[in-house]
XYZ file of C-alpha atoms in Angstrom:
636
model
C 134.697 97.355 121.172
C 133.129 96.249 117.913
C 133.652 98.421 114.846
C 131.403 98.986 111.886
C 132.602 97.326 108.693
C 131.632 99.419 105.686
C 130.608 97.456 102.631
C 129.978 99.386 99.438
C 130.842 96.957 96.638
C 130.963 93.266 95.833
C 134.730 93.425 96.330
C 134.079 94.602 99.899
C 131.754 91.639 100.445
C 134.470 89.253 99.298
C 137.105 90.947 101.460
C 134.833 90.660 104.498
C 134.683 86.914 103.916
C 138.432 86.550 104.509
C 137.558 86.005 108.188
C 135.650 82.734 108.792
C 132.022 83.531 109.561
C 132.123 81.481 112.783
C 134.584 83.987 114.240
C 131.956 86.713 113.901
C 129.151 84.811 115.637
C 127.985 86.335 118.924
C 126.810 83.131 120.546
C 126.734 79.349 120.295
C 122.909 79.313 120.160
C 120.091 81.822 120.164
C 119.766 81.424 123.935
C 123.499 81.954 124.416
C 123.479 85.065 122.186
C 120.699 86.721 124.201
C 122.230 85.581 127.518
C 125.575 87.174 126.653
C 123.950 90.502 125.852
C 121.666 90.394 128.879
C 124.428 89.640 131.376
C 126.638 92.404 129.965
C 124.189 95.125 131.024
C 120.957 93.740 132.534
C 119.500 97.196 133.190
C 119.496 98.341 129.554
C 116.135 98.249 127.795
C 115.632 95.342 125.411
C 112.031 96.107 124.403
C 109.431 98.815 124.817
C 105.755 98.255 124.147
C 103.540 101.157 123.114
C 99.962 99.933 123.515
C 98.132 102.844 121.887
C 98.848 105.241 119.027
C 98.988 108.199 121.428
C 102.602 109.406 121.583
C 102.120 110.755 125.110
C 101.489 107.265 126.495
C 104.241 105.786 128.670
C 105.478 102.461 127.279
C 105.945 99.187 129.094
C 109.700 98.592 129.293
C 111.407 95.197 129.448
C 115.075 95.353 130.435
C 117.614 92.785 129.271
C 117.603 91.323 132.765
C 113.827 90.926 132.662
C 114.034 89.563 129.131
C 116.433 86.792 130.124
C 114.361 86.088 133.239
C 111.224 85.696 131.089
C 113.048 83.274 128.790
C 114.101 81.172 131.788
C 110.607 81.279 133.280
C 108.867 80.208 130.083
C 111.290 77.349 129.388
C 110.921 76.231 133.003
C 107.114 76.330 132.653
C 107.342 73.873 129.764
C 109.568 71.636 131.850
C 107.232 71.863 134.856
C 104.171 70.623 132.927
C 106.028 67.503 131.826
C 107.159 68.375 128.320
C 110.522 67.139 127.110
C 113.379 69.265 125.737
C 112.957 69.362 121.977
C 109.155 69.592 122.091
C 107.397 72.158 119.916
C 105.671 75.287 121.223
C 103.358 77.058 118.777
C 102.657 80.756 119.322
C 99.474 82.524 118.226
C 99.931 85.985 119.716
C 100.099 89.633 118.665
C 103.111 91.853 119.374
C 103.348 91.637 123.161
C 106.082 90.666 125.624
C 104.697 87.152 126.099
C 105.381 86.506 122.423
C 109.095 87.094 122.969
C 109.233 85.028 126.148
C 107.543 82.131 124.341
C 109.579 82.537 121.154
C 113.047 82.588 122.708
C 112.119 80.534 125.789
C 110.544 77.955 123.489
C 113.845 77.703 121.630
C 115.810 77.426 124.870
C 113.623 74.395 125.664
C 113.015 72.949 122.217
C 111.436 74.419 119.079
C 109.234 77.509 118.812
C 106.743 77.977 115.996
C 105.200 81.297 115.004
C 101.701 81.178 113.451
C 99.807 83.951 111.676
C 96.893 84.724 114.010
C 94.824 86.126 111.131
C 94.424 82.729 109.492
C 91.136 80.890 109.552
C 90.690 77.968 112.005
C 91.368 75.226 109.465
C 94.706 76.783 108.504
C 95.707 77.154 112.168
C 94.910 73.475 112.666
C 96.864 72.339 109.620
C 99.972 74.245 110.700
C 99.883 72.830 114.241
C 99.322 69.313 112.963
C 102.224 69.647 110.526
C 104.399 71.112 113.310
C 103.406 68.359 115.767
C 102.690 71.008 118.390
C 102.899 69.930 122.038
C 102.389 73.324 123.725
C 100.294 76.229 122.495
C 100.572 79.840 123.653
C 97.484 81.759 122.601
C 95.742 85.055 123.295
C 92.590 84.742 125.381
C 89.217 86.350 124.611
C 89.629 89.954 123.486
C 87.397 92.431 121.693
C 90.185 93.362 119.249
C 91.078 89.797 118.271
C 89.206 86.593 117.463
C 92.235 84.379 118.135
C 90.801 82.553 121.158
C 87.523 81.575 119.539
C 89.182 80.360 116.334
C 91.844 78.376 118.144
C 89.565 76.647 120.623
C 87.354 75.487 117.765
C 90.138 73.293 116.351
C 92.401 72.179 119.223
C 90.559 68.851 119.394
C 91.966 68.124 115.930
C 95.634 68.524 116.967
C 96.485 65.079 118.398
C 99.974 66.019 119.615
C 98.776 68.979 121.727
C 99.301 68.518 125.483
C 98.903 71.945 127.081
C 97.502 75.401 126.294
C 98.925 78.552 127.875
C 96.440 81.405 127.785
C 97.678 84.996 127.638
C 95.769 88.199 128.369
C 96.627 91.670 127.123
C 97.636 94.192 129.801
C 94.577 95.287 131.747
C 92.562 92.240 130.661
C 92.040 88.887 132.344
C 92.069 85.304 131.133
C 88.866 83.515 130.162
C 88.191 81.840 133.484
C 86.613 78.910 131.688
C 86.667 75.344 132.998
C 90.423 75.159 132.392
C 90.256 72.529 129.666
C 89.558 72.455 125.953
C 88.799 69.059 124.518
C 90.506 67.507 127.522
C 93.618 69.643 127.061
C 94.517 71.641 130.199
C 94.445 75.434 129.876
C 96.909 77.285 132.082
C 97.206 80.987 132.886
C 100.655 81.834 131.541
C 101.082 84.900 133.753
C 100.497 82.817 136.891
C 102.906 80.106 135.749
C 105.612 82.622 134.818
C 105.353 84.350 138.176
C 106.019 81.116 140.050
C 108.798 79.816 137.779
C 112.534 80.096 138.400
C 113.832 83.193 136.608
C 117.553 82.813 137.370
C 118.523 79.740 135.350
C 117.134 76.827 133.372
C 115.889 74.044 135.670
C 116.905 71.301 133.261
C 119.977 70.121 131.404
C 120.068 71.529 127.889
C 123.146 71.497 125.675
C 121.944 73.233 122.516
C 123.757 72.196 119.360
C 124.042 75.171 117.006
C 122.879 72.920 114.160
C 119.583 72.161 115.947
C 116.315 73.482 114.584
C 115.204 76.379 116.781
C 112.099 77.821 115.157
C 109.405 77.009 112.604
C 107.782 79.451 110.216
C 105.011 78.378 107.904
C 105.434 79.426 104.289
C 101.937 78.366 103.343
C 98.692 78.519 105.256
C 97.397 81.757 103.756
C 96.048 79.568 101.007
C 96.991 75.980 100.276
C 98.776 73.389 102.371
C 101.319 74.892 104.791
C 104.998 74.049 104.500
C 106.949 74.211 107.755
C 110.348 75.844 107.263
C 112.933 74.750 109.832
C 115.338 77.516 110.931
C 118.354 76.427 112.958
C 120.210 78.182 115.764
C 123.113 78.469 113.337
C 120.930 80.261 110.795
C 119.742 82.750 113.388
C 123.052 83.392 115.135
C 124.826 83.887 111.820
C 122.260 86.308 110.410
C 121.922 88.341 113.621
C 125.680 88.586 114.141
C 126.455 89.549 110.550
C 123.672 92.079 110.111
C 124.269 93.695 113.492
C 127.793 94.480 112.306
C 127.019 95.443 108.712
C 124.182 97.776 109.713
C 126.234 99.253 112.557
C 123.764 98.295 115.263
C 124.984 99.310 118.733
C 123.533 99.532 122.251
C 122.260 102.972 121.198
C 120.333 101.620 118.198
C 116.542 101.817 118.420
C 114.451 99.662 116.105
C 110.826 100.575 115.486
C 108.613 97.564 114.803
C 105.029 97.561 113.591
C 105.243 94.374 111.526
C 103.788 91.171 113.046
C 105.979 88.861 115.117
C 104.634 85.822 113.293
C 106.802 86.877 110.345
C 110.557 86.417 109.973
C 111.013 90.130 109.297
C 109.920 91.254 112.759
C 111.499 88.320 114.598
C 114.937 88.951 113.140
C 115.302 92.392 111.532
C 113.624 94.169 114.447
C 114.323 91.494 117.000
C 117.330 89.220 117.238
C 119.589 91.509 115.167
C 119.119 94.234 117.777
C 119.472 91.833 120.698
C 122.817 90.703 119.265
C 124.023 94.316 119.448
C 122.466 95.268 122.782
C 120.093 97.778 121.194
C 116.375 97.836 121.855
C 113.173 97.578 119.864
C 109.975 99.572 120.276
C 106.802 97.658 119.360
C 104.025 99.973 118.257
C 100.731 98.469 119.480
C 99.863 94.755 119.544
C 98.425 94.942 116.002
C 101.188 97.090 114.536
C 100.402 98.776 111.252
C 96.903 97.298 111.350
C 96.034 99.583 114.263
C 93.825 102.464 113.205
C 95.633 105.756 113.618
C 99.165 104.364 113.818
C 100.211 105.675 110.409
C 98.845 109.112 111.370
C 101.067 109.178 114.472
C 104.044 107.236 113.146
C 106.404 110.176 112.675
C 105.645 111.502 116.163
C 106.465 108.071 117.597
C 109.766 107.997 115.693
C 110.519 111.384 117.235
C 109.507 110.233 120.722
C 111.669 107.106 120.755
C 114.509 108.505 118.621
C 114.166 105.543 116.300
C 117.230 104.791 114.195
C 115.606 102.369 111.742
C 112.427 100.530 110.928
C 111.473 97.708 108.614
C 108.556 98.145 106.314
C 106.898 97.288 103.025
C 106.132 99.582 100.065
C 102.483 99.987 101.076
C 103.485 101.625 104.351
C 106.076 103.851 102.673
C 103.360 105.136 100.335
C 100.988 105.767 103.232
C 103.621 107.634 105.249
C 104.215 110.025 102.368
C 100.681 111.302 102.907
C 101.522 112.228 106.518
C 103.665 115.378 106.377
C 106.357 115.852 108.982
C 105.274 119.409 109.835
C 108.292 120.115 112.006
C 108.524 116.648 113.588
C 112.156 115.775 114.303
C 113.106 112.411 112.811
C 116.803 113.230 112.454
C 117.622 110.102 114.493
C 116.423 107.916 111.605
C 119.418 106.358 109.880
C 117.810 104.064 107.341
C 114.662 102.186 106.420
C 114.787 98.577 105.295
C 112.123 97.832 102.701
C 111.318 94.474 101.191
C 108.528 92.047 100.251
C 107.843 93.794 96.930
C 109.424 96.377 94.607
C 108.925 100.041 95.438
C 108.005 102.526 92.731
C 110.661 105.027 91.713
C 108.464 108.019 92.480
C 107.620 106.797 95.975
C 111.305 106.065 96.563
C 112.330 109.564 95.457
C 109.624 111.343 97.444
C 110.347 109.409 100.625
C 114.060 110.101 100.595
C 113.449 113.750 99.797
C 110.926 114.117 102.630
C 112.800 112.214 105.347
C 116.481 112.335 104.475
C 116.685 108.634 105.394
C 117.975 106.015 103.000
C 115.643 103.266 101.848
C 117.573 100.019 101.544
C 115.689 97.683 99.226
C 116.614 94.074 99.761
C 115.646 90.491 99.209
C 115.034 87.694 101.619
C 112.757 84.752 102.082
C 111.863 82.553 105.006
C 114.050 79.761 103.669
C 117.045 82.128 103.698
C 116.324 83.419 107.219
C 115.210 86.629 105.494
C 118.756 87.574 104.523
C 119.992 87.158 100.988
C 120.801 90.589 99.568
C 120.424 94.307 100.100
C 121.492 97.593 98.633
C 124.590 98.445 100.673
C 124.145 100.843 103.573
C 127.503 102.399 102.769
C 127.409 102.097 98.993
C 125.361 102.934 95.932
C 121.614 102.303 96.118
C 120.412 101.264 92.688
C 116.708 101.885 92.259
C 114.813 98.746 91.340
C 117.657 96.536 92.524
C 117.616 94.165 95.486
C 121.308 94.894 95.925
C 124.422 92.856 96.556
C 124.506 89.445 98.196
C 125.259 89.380 101.901
C 128.686 88.095 102.994
C 129.109 84.324 103.358
C 125.882 83.687 101.447
C 126.284 82.655 97.853
C 123.572 83.815 95.471
C 123.410 83.477 91.714
C 121.077 83.220 88.745
C 121.021 79.917 86.873
C 119.254 78.228 84.007
C 117.232 75.165 84.994
C 115.483 72.706 82.724
C 111.803 71.753 83.000
C 112.671 69.207 85.702
C 114.475 71.848 87.832
C 117.817 70.334 86.925
C 120.816 72.651 86.733
C 121.932 73.531 83.193
C 124.397 76.426 83.671
C 125.043 79.722 85.399
C 123.572 82.813 83.769
C 125.681 85.352 81.941
C 125.732 88.979 83.076
C 122.222 90.467 82.819
C 120.751 87.146 81.684
C 117.529 86.237 83.475
C 117.469 83.010 85.446
C 116.254 81.457 88.696
C 117.872 82.658 91.923
C 119.522 79.931 93.976
C 121.162 80.508 97.362
C 123.502 78.634 99.689
C 125.318 79.386 102.900
C 124.860 79.577 106.683
C 121.594 81.510 106.364
C 119.847 78.788 104.327
C 117.296 76.855 106.343
C 117.347 73.168 107.281
C 114.639 72.200 104.820
C 110.919 71.734 105.291
C 109.656 69.552 108.104
C 107.546 67.627 105.600
C 110.141 65.558 103.749
C 108.138 65.423 100.542
C 108.084 69.230 100.337
C 111.879 69.260 99.835
C 111.709 67.338 96.574
C 112.881 69.491 93.689
C 113.828 72.381 95.997
C 117.580 71.809 96.249
C 120.527 71.398 93.908
C 123.066 69.963 96.306
C 123.398 72.601 99.035
C 121.735 75.267 96.894
C 118.094 76.168 97.555
C 115.988 76.989 94.514
C 114.067 80.139 95.438
C 111.800 80.103 92.398
C 112.357 83.830 91.905
C 113.573 85.127 88.562
C 116.285 87.766 88.398
C 119.326 89.039 86.574
C 122.685 90.130 87.994
C 124.584 93.057 86.516
C 128.347 93.332 86.047
C 128.774 94.950 89.474
C 126.978 92.188 91.336
C 123.616 93.927 91.854
C 120.555 91.714 91.454
C 117.253 92.758 89.875
C 114.050 90.774 90.326
C 112.079 90.352 87.113
C 109.442 87.833 88.149
C 108.492 84.967 90.386
C 108.585 81.483 89.019
C 106.423 80.441 91.975
C 103.669 82.887 90.873
C 103.246 84.183 94.414
C 101.061 87.247 94.790
C 102.522 89.686 97.321
C 99.844 91.901 98.867
C 101.402 94.460 101.187
C 104.165 92.028 102.100
C 101.711 89.157 102.594
C 102.566 86.122 100.428
C 99.498 84.629 98.762
C 99.655 81.306 96.963
C 97.449 81.566 93.848
C 96.711 77.851 93.949
C 94.505 78.297 96.997
C 92.426 80.908 95.167
C 92.203 78.725 92.096
C 91.193 75.647 94.066
C 88.494 77.677 95.820
C 87.030 79.007 92.568
C 87.110 75.547 91.014
C 84.677 74.406 93.709
C 81.995 76.599 92.148
C 79.866 74.555 89.726
C 79.988 77.217 86.993
C 83.793 77.300 86.782
C 85.725 75.083 84.399
C 89.172 76.673 84.748
C 90.560 79.299 87.107
C 93.844 81.214 87.245
C 94.869 83.789 89.857
C 97.541 86.434 89.301
C 98.594 89.690 90.941
C 97.393 92.991 89.564
C 99.370 96.155 90.374
C 98.158 98.444 93.135
C 99.576 101.789 94.255
C 99.095 100.971 97.942
C 99.394 97.195 98.359
C 101.893 96.618 95.554
C 99.742 93.774 94.263
C 96.191 92.621 94.754
C 94.903 89.168 93.816
C 92.676 88.941 90.775
C 91.405 85.902 88.897
C 90.331 84.800 85.440
C 87.878 81.966 84.915
C 86.339 80.108 82.022
C 82.874 78.671 82.540
C 81.591 75.135 82.298
C 80.056 74.175 78.973
C 76.578 73.848 80.450
C 76.539 77.302 82.052
C 73.798 79.497 80.596
C 73.605 82.346 83.130
C 74.647 85.986 83.039
C 78.446 86.350 82.915
C 78.522 89.759 84.628
C 76.412 88.466 87.480
C 78.665 85.403 87.689
C 81.747 87.586 88.250
C 80.039 89.276 91.188
C 78.852 85.944 92.528
C 82.334 84.445 92.308
C 83.873 87.346 94.240
C 81.410 86.766 97.073
C 81.986 83.010 96.875
C 85.774 83.345 97.030
C 85.639 85.825 99.904
C 83.651 83.406 102.017
C 85.747 80.329 101.183
C 89.449 81.337 101.097
C 91.348 80.828 104.327
C 92.378 84.477 104.760
C 90.569 87.628 103.697
C 93.712 89.054 102.066
C 93.606 86.221 99.518
C 90.102 87.037 98.245
C 90.404 88.317 94.651
C 89.379 91.944 94.201
C 88.540 91.379 90.539
C 87.309 88.322 88.683
C 86.860 88.248 84.938
C 85.163 85.560 82.899
C 87.150 84.848 79.729
C 85.986 82.939 76.696
C 89.178 80.893 76.475
C 92.228 80.626 78.702
C 95.675 81.265 77.184
C 97.494 77.932 77.169
C 101.047 76.758 76.628
C 101.977 74.179 74.024
C 101.497 71.433 76.591
C 98.087 72.692 77.702
C 99.021 74.597 80.887
C 97.496 77.996 81.627
C 99.918 80.683 80.434
C 99.842 83.123 83.350
C 102.136 85.813 81.891
C 99.422 86.580 79.340
C 96.855 86.969 82.115
C 99.187 89.109 84.185
C 99.826 91.348 81.180
C 96.067 91.646 80.729
C 95.648 92.627 84.384
C 98.400 95.242 84.197
C 96.931 96.762 81.042
C 93.494 97.028 82.663
C 94.771 98.636 85.874
C 97.073 101.118 84.124
C 94.406 102.107 81.607
C 91.957 102.760 84.448
C 94.559 104.887 86.202
C 95.191 106.957 83.054
C 91.449 107.503 82.546
C 91.144 108.767 86.126
C 93.363 111.746 85.239
C 91.225 112.415 82.141
C 94.060 111.473 79.805
C 94.235 109.283 76.731
C 96.800 106.597 75.962
C 97.171 103.184 74.422
C 98.846 100.601 76.656
C 100.197 97.152 75.857
C 102.201 94.927 78.163
C 104.821 92.342 77.254
C 107.394 90.300 79.146
C 110.921 91.627 78.625
C 113.786 89.179 79.089
C 115.687 91.563 81.374
C 113.041 93.848 82.903
C 110.099 91.524 83.420
C 106.652 92.874 82.573
C 106.986 96.198 80.747
C 104.125 98.480 79.733
C 104.449 100.270 76.405
C 102.487 103.512 76.635
C 101.664 105.176 73.320
C 100.372 108.738 73.568
C 98.482 110.704 70.926
C 100.725 112.947 68.815
C 98.781 116.066 69.742
C 98.794 115.466 73.482
C 99.565 118.514 75.642
C 102.462 118.704 78.113
C 100.159 118.815 81.125
C 98.549 115.500 80.173
C 101.939 113.877 79.575
C 103.054 114.954 83.041
C 99.815 113.690 84.606
C 100.208 110.291 82.928
C 103.825 109.937 84.094
C 102.900 110.884 87.643
C 100.125 108.310 87.852
C 102.244 105.533 86.283
C 105.139 106.278 88.640
C 102.921 105.298 91.568
C 103.020 101.672 90.375
C 106.017 99.340 90.455
C 105.504 98.391 86.802
C 108.282 99.353 84.385
C 107.042 101.364 81.441
C 108.201 103.060 78.234
C 106.444 106.098 76.819
C 106.446 106.791 73.105
C 105.183 110.154 71.876
C 106.601 112.753 69.560
C 109.378 114.743 71.303
C 108.785 113.041 74.692
C 110.309 109.600 74.270
C 111.264 108.601 77.806
C 112.153 105.245 79.256
C 111.083 104.789 82.871
């Protein structure tokens, strides 16, 4: 019987590493890991699917025996249509059982690739072309999704594509079209699965643990997609380690409402649980995007006796507005929160209301989502992304302008995070994308952080300038390139502005061409409409665009984004203070240890009630701030 290893300090992490990591792995491949669990107790539930937000609805239950059978059937379907082991299956599906059969069955046969179904057609095409997709599993026509229409409009432009498997949601039927799209055969996946062998794989397949098992795209929201290659070793290591560290057992119940096209859902509320024999409940095909789910979330936790869920700060904030009112969520052990920092006030209120620990952590696709976390059994330091996971090295370093290593950082000195270890991916599929991304075996994350004397890391910025909207990574370059297509724009720069719900929202600053003689206010409105209709995903459309007379530039003529980000923070915080009928002066500067910090100067004669109101509104943001005012100096 496996025991839970408690890790509270960095010394505990190092002691845990005294056993070679390979001895802790629960399989020789992803397929082997799931097979071992499934054959131990085939009748146990592996997944439950709740298709509506109504707690009284009975879920669809997939046992471990049915799960393994579905994996065999899907892999055998690929074999039956003439594909070769190692071929790539791309998946454009919401959170339904077919997604899991295709994901893990695709890896048993070759390589699976998850694609964000909310992307525009051109982005879907680019990802499949870069992945060299041979098989596509896609949702058929449905009133809730436009996946089918978007996908069929571009399949002609994917030269490697050989077969399309169409999937229907429960209660719906497939399209019944002429069974081809651009000469590519369309097959009804449900029919093929039903006729396929469910007992074993029909073909010889000796999976090497170093093989690539799954692709995730790290671009595609805006800009050219990069295809991150995750190996079986990466997945088996992460699932085995985290199942033990988080004390996942056959009685553990994960609640998932994040999309399965993202590493978070696939692993944190997926393979990690399958490694332990627990089960995961998937709340509606659209997850948190389903209207009414947040309103019923606590009742669904109560119904399924959920022990943990993964989320992002936006959802935590929303859940605080849904009181428990006697709902029993005592089963909830912890909540894993990532993608963006969480404000201290939201953190405090959530823990007070639920009694469950929030474990803030750090992970990226290239690290199989597992780099660091506040320890489940140790001190949770607010604002920290915690201690590194065992077997994965993580440190802050100083790099020169050419991304060449200079030295390790001192304690509390800000530098770029680099990571190495069995969780680090196999590189990007596009060879050119790997240039400048590695220092030997160390991957350069591009994120800026400091590490304190006890080993806790603190993010202070992102060298890659990514904008994180509700956990959705947005590349500012795509926004900038879009705006530069407008004839009135000479320069464009996109940054994230703070938001109490989404964490960040994209905003942009532009300078106009020398021959522009129109109205600047009208141009801002026009550019917002222009960007919304031209970016490849709606989430990337800037919510605010400001025309500036001159762009702040570095000594070598590059746009100096920290100045624009400071400007955006000042504007948003000032608006928030005005909304509570208070007065303050706010300036923002980049601190070497804390990142962007707002200095809030209050009038000397301000009353206590106004001071409290200002603090409460500022605490809703993730921005660090200092207040200066007679008798109320207070660092936040």
